[in-house]
JSON list of C-alpha atoms in Angstrom, two decimals:
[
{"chain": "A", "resi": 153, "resn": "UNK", "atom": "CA", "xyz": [28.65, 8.87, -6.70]},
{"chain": "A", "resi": 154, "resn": "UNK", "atom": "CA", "xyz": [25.34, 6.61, -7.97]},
{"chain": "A", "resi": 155, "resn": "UNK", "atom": "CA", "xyz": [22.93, 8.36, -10.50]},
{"chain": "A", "resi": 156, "resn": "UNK", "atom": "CA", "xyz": [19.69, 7.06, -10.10]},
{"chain": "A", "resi": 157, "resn": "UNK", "atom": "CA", "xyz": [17.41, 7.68, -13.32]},
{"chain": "A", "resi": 158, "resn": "UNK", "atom": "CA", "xyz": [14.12, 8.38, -11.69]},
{"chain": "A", "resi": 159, "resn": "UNK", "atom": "CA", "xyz": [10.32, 6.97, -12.92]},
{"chain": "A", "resi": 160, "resn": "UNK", "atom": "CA", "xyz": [7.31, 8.79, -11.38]},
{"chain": "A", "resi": 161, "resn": "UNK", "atom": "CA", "xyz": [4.20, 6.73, -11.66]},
{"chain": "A", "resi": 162, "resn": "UNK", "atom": "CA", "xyz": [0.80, 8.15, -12.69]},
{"chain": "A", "resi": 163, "resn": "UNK", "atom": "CA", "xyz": [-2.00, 5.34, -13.79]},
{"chain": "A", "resi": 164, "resn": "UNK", "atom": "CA", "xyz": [0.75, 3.26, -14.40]},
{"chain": "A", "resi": 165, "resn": "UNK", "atom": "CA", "xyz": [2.42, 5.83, -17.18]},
{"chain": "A", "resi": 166, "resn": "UNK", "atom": "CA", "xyz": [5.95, 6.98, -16.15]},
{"chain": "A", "resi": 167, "resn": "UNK", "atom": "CA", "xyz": [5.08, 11.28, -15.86]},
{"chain": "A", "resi": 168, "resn": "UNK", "atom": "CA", "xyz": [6.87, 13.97, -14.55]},
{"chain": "A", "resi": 169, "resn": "UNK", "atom": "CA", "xyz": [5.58, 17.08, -12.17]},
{"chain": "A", "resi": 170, "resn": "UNK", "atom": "CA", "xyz": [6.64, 20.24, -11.75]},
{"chain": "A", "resi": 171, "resn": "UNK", "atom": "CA", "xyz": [7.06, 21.45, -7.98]},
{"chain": "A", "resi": 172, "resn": "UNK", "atom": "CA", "xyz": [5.22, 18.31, -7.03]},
{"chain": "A", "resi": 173, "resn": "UNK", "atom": "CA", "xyz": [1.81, 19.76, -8.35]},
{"chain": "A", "resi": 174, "resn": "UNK", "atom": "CA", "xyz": [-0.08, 17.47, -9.98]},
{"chain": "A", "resi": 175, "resn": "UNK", "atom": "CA", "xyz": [-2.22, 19.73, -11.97]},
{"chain": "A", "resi": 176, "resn": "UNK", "atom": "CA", "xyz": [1.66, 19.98, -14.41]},
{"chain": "A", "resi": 177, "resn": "UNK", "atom": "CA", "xyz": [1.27, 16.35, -14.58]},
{"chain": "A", "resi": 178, "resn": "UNK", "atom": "CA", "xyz": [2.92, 15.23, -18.71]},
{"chain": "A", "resi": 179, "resn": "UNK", "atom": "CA", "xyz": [3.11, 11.84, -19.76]},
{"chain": "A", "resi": 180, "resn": "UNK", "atom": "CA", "xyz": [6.55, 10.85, -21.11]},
{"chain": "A", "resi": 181, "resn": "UNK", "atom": "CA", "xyz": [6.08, 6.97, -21.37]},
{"chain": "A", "resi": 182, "resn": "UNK", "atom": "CA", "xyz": [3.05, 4.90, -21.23]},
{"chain": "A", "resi": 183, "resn": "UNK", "atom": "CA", "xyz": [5.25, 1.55, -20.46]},
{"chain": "A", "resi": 184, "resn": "UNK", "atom": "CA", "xyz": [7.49, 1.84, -17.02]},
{"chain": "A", "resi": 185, "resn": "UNK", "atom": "CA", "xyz": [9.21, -1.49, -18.26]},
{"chain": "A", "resi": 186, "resn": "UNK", "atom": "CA", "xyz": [10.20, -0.44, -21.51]},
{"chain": "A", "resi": 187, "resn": "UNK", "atom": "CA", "xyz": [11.56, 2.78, -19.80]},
{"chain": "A", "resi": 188, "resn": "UNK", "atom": "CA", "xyz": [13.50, 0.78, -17.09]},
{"chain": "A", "resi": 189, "resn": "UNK", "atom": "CA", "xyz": [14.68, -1.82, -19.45]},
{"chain": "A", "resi": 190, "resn": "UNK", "atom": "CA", "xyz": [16.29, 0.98, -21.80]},
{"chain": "A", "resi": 191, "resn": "UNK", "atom": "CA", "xyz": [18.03, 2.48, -17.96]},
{"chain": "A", "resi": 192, "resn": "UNK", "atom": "CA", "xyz": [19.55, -0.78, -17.74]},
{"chain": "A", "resi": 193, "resn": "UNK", "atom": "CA", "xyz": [20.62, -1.09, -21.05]},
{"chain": "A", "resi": 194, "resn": "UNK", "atom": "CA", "xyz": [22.81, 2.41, -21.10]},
{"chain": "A", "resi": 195, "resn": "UNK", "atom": "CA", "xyz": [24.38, 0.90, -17.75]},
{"chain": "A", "resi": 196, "resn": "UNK", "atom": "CA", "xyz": [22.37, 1.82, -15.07]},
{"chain": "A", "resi": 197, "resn": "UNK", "atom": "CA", "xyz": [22.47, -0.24, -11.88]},
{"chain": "A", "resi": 198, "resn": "UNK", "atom": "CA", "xyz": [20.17, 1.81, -9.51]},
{"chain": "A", "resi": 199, "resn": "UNK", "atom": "CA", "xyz": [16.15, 3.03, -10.13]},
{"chain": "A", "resi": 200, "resn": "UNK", "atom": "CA", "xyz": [14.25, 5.66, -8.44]},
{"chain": "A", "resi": 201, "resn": "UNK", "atom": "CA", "xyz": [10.71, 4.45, -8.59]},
{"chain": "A", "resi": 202, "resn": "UNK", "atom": "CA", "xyz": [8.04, 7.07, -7.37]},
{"chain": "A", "resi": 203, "resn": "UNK", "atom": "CA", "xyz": [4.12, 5.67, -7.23]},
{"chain": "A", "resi": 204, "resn": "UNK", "atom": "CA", "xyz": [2.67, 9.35, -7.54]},
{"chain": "A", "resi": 205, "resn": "UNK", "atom": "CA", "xyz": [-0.89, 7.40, -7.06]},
{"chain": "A", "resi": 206, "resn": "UNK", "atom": "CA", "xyz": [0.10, 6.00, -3.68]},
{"chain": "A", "resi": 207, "resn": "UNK", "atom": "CA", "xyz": [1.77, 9.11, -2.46]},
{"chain": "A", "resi": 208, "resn": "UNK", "atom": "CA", "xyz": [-1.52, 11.12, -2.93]},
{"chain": "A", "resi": 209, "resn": "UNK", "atom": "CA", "xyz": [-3.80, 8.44, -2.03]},
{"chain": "A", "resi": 210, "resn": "UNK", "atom": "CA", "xyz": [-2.17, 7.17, 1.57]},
{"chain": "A", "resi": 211, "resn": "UNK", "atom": "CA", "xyz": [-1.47, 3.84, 0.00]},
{"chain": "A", "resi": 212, "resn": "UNK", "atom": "CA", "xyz": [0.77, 1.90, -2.81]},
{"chain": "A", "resi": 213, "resn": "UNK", "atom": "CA", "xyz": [-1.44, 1.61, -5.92]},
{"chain": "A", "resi": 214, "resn": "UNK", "atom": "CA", "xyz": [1.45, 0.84, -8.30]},
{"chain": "A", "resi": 215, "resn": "UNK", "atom": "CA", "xyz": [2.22, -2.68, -6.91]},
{"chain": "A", "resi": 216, "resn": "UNK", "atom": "CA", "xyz": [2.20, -4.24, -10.52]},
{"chain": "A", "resi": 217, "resn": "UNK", "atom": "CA", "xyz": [4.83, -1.76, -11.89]},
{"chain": "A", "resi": 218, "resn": "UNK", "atom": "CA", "xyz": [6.75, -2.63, -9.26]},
{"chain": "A", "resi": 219, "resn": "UNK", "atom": "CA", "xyz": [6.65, -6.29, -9.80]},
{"chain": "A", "resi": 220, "resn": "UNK", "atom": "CA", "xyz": [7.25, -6.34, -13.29]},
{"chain": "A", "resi": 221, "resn": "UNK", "atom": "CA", "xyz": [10.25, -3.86, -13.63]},
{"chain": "A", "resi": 222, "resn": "UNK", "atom": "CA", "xyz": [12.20, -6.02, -10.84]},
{"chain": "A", "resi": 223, "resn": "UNK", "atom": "CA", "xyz": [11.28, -8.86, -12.68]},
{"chain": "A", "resi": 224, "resn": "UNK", "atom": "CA", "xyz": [12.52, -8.09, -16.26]},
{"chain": "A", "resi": 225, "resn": "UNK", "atom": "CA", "xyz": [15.51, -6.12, -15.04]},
{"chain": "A", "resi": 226, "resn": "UNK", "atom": "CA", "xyz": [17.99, -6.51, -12.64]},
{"chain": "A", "resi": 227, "resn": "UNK", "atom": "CA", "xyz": [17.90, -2.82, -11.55]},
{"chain": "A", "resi": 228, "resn": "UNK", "atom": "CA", "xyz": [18.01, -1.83, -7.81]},
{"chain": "A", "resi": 229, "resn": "UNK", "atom": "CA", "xyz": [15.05, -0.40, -6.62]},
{"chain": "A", "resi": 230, "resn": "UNK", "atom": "CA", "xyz": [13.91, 2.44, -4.23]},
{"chain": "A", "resi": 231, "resn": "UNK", "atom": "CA", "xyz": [10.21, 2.68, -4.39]},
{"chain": "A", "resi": 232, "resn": "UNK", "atom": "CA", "xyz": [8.25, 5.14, -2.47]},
{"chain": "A", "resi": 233, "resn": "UNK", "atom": "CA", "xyz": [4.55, 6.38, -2.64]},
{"chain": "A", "resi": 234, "resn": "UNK", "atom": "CA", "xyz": [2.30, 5.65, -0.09]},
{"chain": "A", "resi": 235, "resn": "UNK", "atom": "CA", "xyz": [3.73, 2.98, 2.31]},
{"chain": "A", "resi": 236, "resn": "UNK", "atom": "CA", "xyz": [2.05, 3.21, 5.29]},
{"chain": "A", "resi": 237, "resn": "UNK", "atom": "CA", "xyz": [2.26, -0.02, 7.49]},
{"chain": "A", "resi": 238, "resn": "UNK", "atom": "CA", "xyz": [4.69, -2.44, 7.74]},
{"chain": "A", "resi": 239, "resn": "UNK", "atom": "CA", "xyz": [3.12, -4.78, 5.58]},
{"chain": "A", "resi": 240, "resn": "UNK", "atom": "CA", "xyz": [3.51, -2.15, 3.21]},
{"chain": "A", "resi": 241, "resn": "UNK", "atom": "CA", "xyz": [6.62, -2.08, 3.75]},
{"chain": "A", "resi": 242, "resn": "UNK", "atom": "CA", "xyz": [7.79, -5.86, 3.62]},
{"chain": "A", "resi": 243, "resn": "UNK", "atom": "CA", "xyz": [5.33, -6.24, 0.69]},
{"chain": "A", "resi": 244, "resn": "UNK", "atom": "CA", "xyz": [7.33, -3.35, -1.37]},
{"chain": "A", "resi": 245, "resn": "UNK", "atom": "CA", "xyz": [10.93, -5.64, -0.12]},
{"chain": "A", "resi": 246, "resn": "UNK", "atom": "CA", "xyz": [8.81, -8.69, -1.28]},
{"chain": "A", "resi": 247, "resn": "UNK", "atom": "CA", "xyz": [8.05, -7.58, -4.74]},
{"chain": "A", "resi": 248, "resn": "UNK", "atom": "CA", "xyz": [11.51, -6.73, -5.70]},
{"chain": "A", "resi": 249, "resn": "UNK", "atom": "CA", "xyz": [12.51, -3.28, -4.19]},
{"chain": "A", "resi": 250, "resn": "UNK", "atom": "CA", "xyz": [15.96, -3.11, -2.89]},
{"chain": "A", "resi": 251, "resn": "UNK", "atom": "CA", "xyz": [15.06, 0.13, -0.98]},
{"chain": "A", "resi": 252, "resn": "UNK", "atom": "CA", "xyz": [11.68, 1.75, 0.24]},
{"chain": "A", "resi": 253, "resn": "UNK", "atom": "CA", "xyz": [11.88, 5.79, 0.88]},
{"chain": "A", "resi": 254, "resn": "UNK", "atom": "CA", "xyz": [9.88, 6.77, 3.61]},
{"chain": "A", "resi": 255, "resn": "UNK", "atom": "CA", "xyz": [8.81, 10.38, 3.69]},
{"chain": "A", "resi": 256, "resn": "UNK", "atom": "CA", "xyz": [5.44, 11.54, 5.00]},
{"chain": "A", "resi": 257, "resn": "UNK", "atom": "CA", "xyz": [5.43, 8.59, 7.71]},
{"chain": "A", "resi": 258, "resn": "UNK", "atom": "CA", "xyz": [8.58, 9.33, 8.66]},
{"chain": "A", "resi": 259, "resn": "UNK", "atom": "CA", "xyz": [7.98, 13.11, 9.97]},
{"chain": "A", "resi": 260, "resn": "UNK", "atom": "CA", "xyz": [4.11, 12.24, 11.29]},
{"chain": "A", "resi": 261, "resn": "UNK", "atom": "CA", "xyz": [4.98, 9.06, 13.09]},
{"chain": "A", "resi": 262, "resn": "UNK", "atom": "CA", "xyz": [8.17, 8.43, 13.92]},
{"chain": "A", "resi": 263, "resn": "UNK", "atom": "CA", "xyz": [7.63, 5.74, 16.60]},
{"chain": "A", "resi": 264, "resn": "UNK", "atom": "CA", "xyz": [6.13, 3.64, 14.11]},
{"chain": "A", "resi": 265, "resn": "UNK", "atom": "CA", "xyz": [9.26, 3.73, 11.62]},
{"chain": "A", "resi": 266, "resn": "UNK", "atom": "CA", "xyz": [11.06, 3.26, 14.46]},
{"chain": "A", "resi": 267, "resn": "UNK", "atom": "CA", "xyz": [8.90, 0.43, 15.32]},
{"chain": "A", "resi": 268, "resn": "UNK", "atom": "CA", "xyz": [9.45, -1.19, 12.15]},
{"chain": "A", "resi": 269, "resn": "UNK", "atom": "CA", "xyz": [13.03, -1.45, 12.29]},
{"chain": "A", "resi": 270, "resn": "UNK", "atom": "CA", "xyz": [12.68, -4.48, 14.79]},
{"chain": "A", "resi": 271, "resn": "UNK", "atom": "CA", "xyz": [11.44, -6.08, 11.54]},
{"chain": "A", "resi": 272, "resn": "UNK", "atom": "CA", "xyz": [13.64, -3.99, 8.60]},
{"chain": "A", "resi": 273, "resn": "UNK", "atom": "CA", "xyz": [17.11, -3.36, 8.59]},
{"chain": "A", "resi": 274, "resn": "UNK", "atom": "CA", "xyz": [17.89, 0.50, 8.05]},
{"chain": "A", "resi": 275, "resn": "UNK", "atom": "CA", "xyz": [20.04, -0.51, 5.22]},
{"chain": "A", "resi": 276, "resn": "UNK", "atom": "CA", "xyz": [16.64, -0.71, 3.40]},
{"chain": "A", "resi": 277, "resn": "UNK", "atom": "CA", "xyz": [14.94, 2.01, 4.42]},
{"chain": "A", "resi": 278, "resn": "UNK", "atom": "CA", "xyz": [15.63, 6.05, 3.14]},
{"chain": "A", "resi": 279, "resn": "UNK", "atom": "CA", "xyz": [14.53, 8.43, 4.71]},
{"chain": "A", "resi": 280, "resn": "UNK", "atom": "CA", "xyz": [12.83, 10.77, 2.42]},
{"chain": "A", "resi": 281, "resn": "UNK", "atom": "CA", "xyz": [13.73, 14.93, 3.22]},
{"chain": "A", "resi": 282, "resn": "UNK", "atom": "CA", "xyz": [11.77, 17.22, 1.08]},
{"chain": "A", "resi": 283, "resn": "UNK", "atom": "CA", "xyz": [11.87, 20.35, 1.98]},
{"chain": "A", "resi": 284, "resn": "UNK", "atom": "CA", "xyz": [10.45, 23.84, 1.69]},
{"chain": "A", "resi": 285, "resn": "UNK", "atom": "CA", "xyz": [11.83, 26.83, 2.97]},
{"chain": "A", "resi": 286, "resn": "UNK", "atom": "CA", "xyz": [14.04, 24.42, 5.40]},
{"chain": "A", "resi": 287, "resn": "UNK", "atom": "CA", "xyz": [11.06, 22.84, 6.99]},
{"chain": "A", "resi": 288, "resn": "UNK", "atom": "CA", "xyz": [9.80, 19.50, 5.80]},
{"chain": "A", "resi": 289, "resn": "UNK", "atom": "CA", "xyz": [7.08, 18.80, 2.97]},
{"chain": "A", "resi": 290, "resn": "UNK", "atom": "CA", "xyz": [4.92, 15.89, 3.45]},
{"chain": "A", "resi": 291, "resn": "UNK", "atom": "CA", "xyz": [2.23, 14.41, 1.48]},
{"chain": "A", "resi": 292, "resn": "UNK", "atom": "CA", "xyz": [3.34, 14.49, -1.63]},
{"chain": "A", "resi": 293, "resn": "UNK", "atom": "CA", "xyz": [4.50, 17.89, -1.31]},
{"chain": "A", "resi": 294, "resn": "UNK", "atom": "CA", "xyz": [1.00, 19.54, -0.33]},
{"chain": "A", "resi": 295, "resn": "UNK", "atom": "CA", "xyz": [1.42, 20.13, 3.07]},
{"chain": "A", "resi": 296, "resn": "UNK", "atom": "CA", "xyz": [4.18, 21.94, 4.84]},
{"chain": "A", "resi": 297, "resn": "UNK", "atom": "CA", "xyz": [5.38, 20.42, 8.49]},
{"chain": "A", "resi": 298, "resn": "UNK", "atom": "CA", "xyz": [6.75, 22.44, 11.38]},
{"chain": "A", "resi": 299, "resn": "UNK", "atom": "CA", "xyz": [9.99, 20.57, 11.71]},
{"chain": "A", "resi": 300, "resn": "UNK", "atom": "CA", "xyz": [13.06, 21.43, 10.22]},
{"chain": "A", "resi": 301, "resn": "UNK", "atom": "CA", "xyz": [14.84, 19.58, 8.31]},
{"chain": "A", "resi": 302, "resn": "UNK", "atom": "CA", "xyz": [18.32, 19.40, 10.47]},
{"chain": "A", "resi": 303, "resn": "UNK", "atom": "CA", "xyz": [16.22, 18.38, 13.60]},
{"chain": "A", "resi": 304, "resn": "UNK", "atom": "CA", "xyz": [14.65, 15.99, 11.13]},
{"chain": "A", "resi": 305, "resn": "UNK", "atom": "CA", "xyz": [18.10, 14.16, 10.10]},
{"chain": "A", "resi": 306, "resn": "UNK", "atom": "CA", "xyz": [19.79, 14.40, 13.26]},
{"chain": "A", "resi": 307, "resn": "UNK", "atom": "CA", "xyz": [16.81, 12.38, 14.84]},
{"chain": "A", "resi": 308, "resn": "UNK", "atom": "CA", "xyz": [17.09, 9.76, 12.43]},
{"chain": "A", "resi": 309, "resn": "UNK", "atom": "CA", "xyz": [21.11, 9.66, 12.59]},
{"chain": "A", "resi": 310, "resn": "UNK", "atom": "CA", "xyz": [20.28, 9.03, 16.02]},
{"chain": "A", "resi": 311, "resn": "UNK", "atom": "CA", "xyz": [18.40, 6.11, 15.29]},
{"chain": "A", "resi": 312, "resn": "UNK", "atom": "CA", "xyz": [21.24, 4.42, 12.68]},
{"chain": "A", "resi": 313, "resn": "UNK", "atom": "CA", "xyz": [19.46, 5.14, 9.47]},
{"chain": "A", "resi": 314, "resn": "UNK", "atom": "CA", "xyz": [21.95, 5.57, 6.78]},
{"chain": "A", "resi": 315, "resn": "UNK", "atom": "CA", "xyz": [20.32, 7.33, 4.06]},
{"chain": "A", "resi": 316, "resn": "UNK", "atom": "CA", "xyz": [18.65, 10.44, 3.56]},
{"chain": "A", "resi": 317, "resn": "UNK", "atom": "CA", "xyz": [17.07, 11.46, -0.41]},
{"chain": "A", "resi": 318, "resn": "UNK", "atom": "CA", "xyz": [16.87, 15.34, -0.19]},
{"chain": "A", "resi": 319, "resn": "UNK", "atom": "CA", "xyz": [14.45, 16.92, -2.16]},
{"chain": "A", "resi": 320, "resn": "UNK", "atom": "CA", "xyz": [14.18, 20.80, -2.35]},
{"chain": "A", "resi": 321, "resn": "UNK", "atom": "CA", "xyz": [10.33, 21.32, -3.57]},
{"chain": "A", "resi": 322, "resn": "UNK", "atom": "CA", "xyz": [11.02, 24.58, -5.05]},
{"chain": "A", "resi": 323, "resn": "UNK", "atom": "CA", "xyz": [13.72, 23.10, -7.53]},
{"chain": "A", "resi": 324, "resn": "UNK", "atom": "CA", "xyz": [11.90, 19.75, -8.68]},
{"chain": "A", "resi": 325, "resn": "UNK", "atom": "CA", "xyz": [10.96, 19.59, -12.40]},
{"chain": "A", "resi": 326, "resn": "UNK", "atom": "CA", "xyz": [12.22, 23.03, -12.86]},
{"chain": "A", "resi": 327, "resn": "UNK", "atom": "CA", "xyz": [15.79, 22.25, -14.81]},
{"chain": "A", "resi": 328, "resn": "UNK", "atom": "CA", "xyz": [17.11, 25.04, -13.21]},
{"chain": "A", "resi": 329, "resn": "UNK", "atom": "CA", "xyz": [20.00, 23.39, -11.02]},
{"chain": "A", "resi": 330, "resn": "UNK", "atom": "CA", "xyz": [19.85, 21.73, -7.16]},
{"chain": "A", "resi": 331, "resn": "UNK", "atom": "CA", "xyz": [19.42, 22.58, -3.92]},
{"chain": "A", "resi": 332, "resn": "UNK", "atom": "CA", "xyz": [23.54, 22.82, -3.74]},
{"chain": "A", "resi": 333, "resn": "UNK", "atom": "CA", "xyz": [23.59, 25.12, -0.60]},
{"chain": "A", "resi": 334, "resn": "UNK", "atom": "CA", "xyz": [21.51, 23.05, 1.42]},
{"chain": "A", "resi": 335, "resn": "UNK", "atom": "CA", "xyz": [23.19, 19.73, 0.44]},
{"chain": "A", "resi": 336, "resn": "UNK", "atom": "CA", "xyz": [26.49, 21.40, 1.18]},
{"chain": "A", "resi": 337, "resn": "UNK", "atom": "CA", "xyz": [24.80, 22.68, 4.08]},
{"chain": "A", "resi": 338, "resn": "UNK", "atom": "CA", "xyz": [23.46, 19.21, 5.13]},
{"chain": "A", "resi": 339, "resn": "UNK", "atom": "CA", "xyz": [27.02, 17.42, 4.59]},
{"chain": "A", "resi": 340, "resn": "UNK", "atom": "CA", "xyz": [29.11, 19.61, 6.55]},
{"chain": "A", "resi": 341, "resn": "UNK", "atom": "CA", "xyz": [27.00, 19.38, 9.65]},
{"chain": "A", "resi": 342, "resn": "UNK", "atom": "CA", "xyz": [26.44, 15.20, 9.17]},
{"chain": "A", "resi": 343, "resn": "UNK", "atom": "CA", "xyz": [29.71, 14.43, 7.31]},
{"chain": "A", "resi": 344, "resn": "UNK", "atom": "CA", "xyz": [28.46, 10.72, 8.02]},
{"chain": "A", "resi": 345, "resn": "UNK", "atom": "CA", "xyz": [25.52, 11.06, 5.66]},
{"chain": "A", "resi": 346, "resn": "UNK", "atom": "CA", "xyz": [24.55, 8.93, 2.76]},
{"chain": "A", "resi": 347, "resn": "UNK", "atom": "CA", "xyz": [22.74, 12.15, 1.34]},
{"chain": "A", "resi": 348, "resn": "UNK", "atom": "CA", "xyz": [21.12, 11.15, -2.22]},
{"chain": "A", "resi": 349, "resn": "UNK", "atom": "CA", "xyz": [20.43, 14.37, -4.41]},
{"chain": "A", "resi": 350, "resn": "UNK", "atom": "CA", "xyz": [17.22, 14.96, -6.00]},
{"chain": "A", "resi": 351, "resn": "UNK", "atom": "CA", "xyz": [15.28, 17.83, -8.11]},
{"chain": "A", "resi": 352, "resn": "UNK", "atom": "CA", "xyz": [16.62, 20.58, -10.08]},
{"chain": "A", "resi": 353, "resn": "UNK", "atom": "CA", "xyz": [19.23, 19.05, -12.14]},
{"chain": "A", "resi": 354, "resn": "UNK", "atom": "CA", "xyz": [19.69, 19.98, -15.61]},
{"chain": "A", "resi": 355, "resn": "UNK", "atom": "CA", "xyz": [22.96, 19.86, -16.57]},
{"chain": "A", "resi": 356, "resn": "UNK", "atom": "CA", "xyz": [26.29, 17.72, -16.69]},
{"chain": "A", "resi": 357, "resn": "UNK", "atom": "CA", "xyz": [27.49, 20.32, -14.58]},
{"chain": "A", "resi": 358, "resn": "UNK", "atom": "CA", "xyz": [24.96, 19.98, -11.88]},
{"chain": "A", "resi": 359, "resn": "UNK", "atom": "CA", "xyz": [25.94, 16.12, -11.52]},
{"chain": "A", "resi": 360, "resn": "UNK", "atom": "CA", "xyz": [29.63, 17.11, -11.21]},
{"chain": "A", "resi": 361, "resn": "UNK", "atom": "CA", "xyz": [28.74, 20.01, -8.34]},
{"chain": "A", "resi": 362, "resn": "UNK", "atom": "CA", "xyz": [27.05, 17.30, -6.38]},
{"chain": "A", "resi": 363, "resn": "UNK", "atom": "CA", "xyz": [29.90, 14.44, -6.50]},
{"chain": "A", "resi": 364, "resn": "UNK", "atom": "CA", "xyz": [31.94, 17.57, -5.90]},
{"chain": "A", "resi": 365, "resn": "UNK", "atom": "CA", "xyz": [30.80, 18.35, -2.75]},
{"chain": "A", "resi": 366, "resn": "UNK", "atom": "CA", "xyz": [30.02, 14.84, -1.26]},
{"chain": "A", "resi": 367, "resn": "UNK", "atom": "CA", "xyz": [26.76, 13.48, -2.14]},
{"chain": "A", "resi": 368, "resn": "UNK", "atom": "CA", "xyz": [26.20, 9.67, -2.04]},
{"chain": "A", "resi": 369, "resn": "UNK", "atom": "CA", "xyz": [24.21, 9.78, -4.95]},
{"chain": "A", "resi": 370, "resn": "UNK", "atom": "CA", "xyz": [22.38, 11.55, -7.65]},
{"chain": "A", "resi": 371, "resn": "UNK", "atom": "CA", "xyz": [18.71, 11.58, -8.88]},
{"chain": "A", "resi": 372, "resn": "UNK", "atom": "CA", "xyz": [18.34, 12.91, -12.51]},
{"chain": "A", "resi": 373, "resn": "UNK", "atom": "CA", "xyz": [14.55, 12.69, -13.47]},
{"chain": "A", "resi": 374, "resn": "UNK", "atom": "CA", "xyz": [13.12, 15.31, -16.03]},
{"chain": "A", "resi": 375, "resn": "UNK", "atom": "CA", "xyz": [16.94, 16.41, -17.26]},
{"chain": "A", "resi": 376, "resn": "UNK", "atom": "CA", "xyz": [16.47, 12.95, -19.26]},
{"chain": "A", "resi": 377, "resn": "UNK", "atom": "CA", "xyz": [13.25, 13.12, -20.12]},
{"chain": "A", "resi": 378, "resn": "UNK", "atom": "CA", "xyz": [13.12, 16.70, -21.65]},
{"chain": "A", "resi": 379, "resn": "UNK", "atom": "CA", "xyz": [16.54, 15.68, -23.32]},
{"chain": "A", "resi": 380, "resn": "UNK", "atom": "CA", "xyz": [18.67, 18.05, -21.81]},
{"chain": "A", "resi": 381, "resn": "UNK", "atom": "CA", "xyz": [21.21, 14.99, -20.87]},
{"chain": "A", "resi": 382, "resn": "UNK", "atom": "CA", "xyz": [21.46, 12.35, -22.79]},
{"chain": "A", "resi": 383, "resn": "UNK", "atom": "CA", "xyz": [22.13, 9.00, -21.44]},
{"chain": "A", "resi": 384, "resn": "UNK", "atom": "CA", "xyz": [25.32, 8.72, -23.37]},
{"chain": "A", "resi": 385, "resn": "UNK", "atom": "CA", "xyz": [26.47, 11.59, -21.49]},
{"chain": "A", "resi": 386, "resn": "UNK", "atom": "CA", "xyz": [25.32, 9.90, -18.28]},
{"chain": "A", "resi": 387, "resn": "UNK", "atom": "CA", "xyz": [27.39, 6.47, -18.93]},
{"chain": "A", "resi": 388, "resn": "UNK", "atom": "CA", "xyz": [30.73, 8.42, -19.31]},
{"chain": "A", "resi": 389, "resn": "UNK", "atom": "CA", "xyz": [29.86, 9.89, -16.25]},
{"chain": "A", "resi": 390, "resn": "UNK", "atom": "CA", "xyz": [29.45, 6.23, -14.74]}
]
């Protein structure tokens, strides 16, 4: 299993939210780079990158962050916030992402991520799940959608995307463990899934529990922030 140290992006300072409201917005690091660079340096090969901006404004405003940290490191990127089109899209590739996570788009208009697939391979594209209650949260977590999230997956199995980043919005930023039951949940009905954990995690403990029961990979955002892992202990676990 990957963990993926995660930087959300707030006027271009790496912050982290609690339950996706922005009003809990705290600054941890006013330089993304210097953040990234120090991932890289305790052995990291993978970076969640999360414009914050672009997922409440409709559109990518971090572009810059973006550049730079795939510049100066060698990480491999999933960004998400706010890509809309497919020149979004290819610009987001362009600049240095490995990945792009597609959420919002992705329950609203699913012919149009479909359509861009003629031009993207799935292998770059994740599907972003966040969930509430079972059904799907969209716009940076302030609106609820009708559509559960196994009909959600299960269409986009259908269409040969690979991976899925679950997020339960109830657990994010609290430290208070993951969505376990639903990822369980999620990989015994799609055994083929690349499922990517995210929110909740606090512990070592919580990292083993989701290699344990078959996740692809592992988001760990505010666990490392608020130093309740240390990236030491995250390296033996690499």
């Amino acid at each position: 299993m990957i963990i993926i140290p995660a930087i959300d992006l707030i006027n271009g300072q790496c912050v982290r939210l609690t339950k996706g409201d922005y009003s809990t917005t705290k600054v941890y690091n006013s330089n993304p780079l210097e953040m990234a660079q120090e991932f890289e340096a305790a052995g990291f090969t993978h970076l969640h990158l999360v414009d914050l901006d672009g997922a409440k404004a409709g559109e990518v405003k971090n572009w810059q962050v973006l550049e730079t940290i795939a510049k100066h490191t060698s990480l491999k990127i999933d960004f998400s916030g706010g890509i809309k089109s497919l020149d979004a899209a290819k610009k987001a590739l362009d600049f240095g992402a490995e990945k792009i996570t597609i959420g919002s788009l992705a329950v609203k208009n699913k012919a149009l991520l479909l359509e861009w697939t003629n031009t993207i391979s799935t292998d770059h594209i994740i599907i972003g799940a966040d969930v509430m209650n079972e059904y799907i949260a969209i716009h940076g977590w302030q609106e609820t959608s009708n559509e559960r999230i196994e009909d959600f997956i299960q269409f986009y199995l259908n269409h040969n995307f690979k991976y899925f980043m679950c997020t339960d919005v109830s657990k994010d930023g609290m430290l208070q463990g993951t969505a376990t039951d639903l990822y369980q949940q999620l990989i015994t009905q799609f055994p083929t899934i690349n499922l990517i954990a995210s929110g909740g995690v606090a512990t070592m403990n919580d990292i083993e529990t989701t290699k344990t029961i078959g996740c692809y990979a592992c988001i760990v955002g505010k666990a490392i922030y608020e130093n309740k892992i240390s990236l030491t202990e995250l390296q033996s676990f690499n």
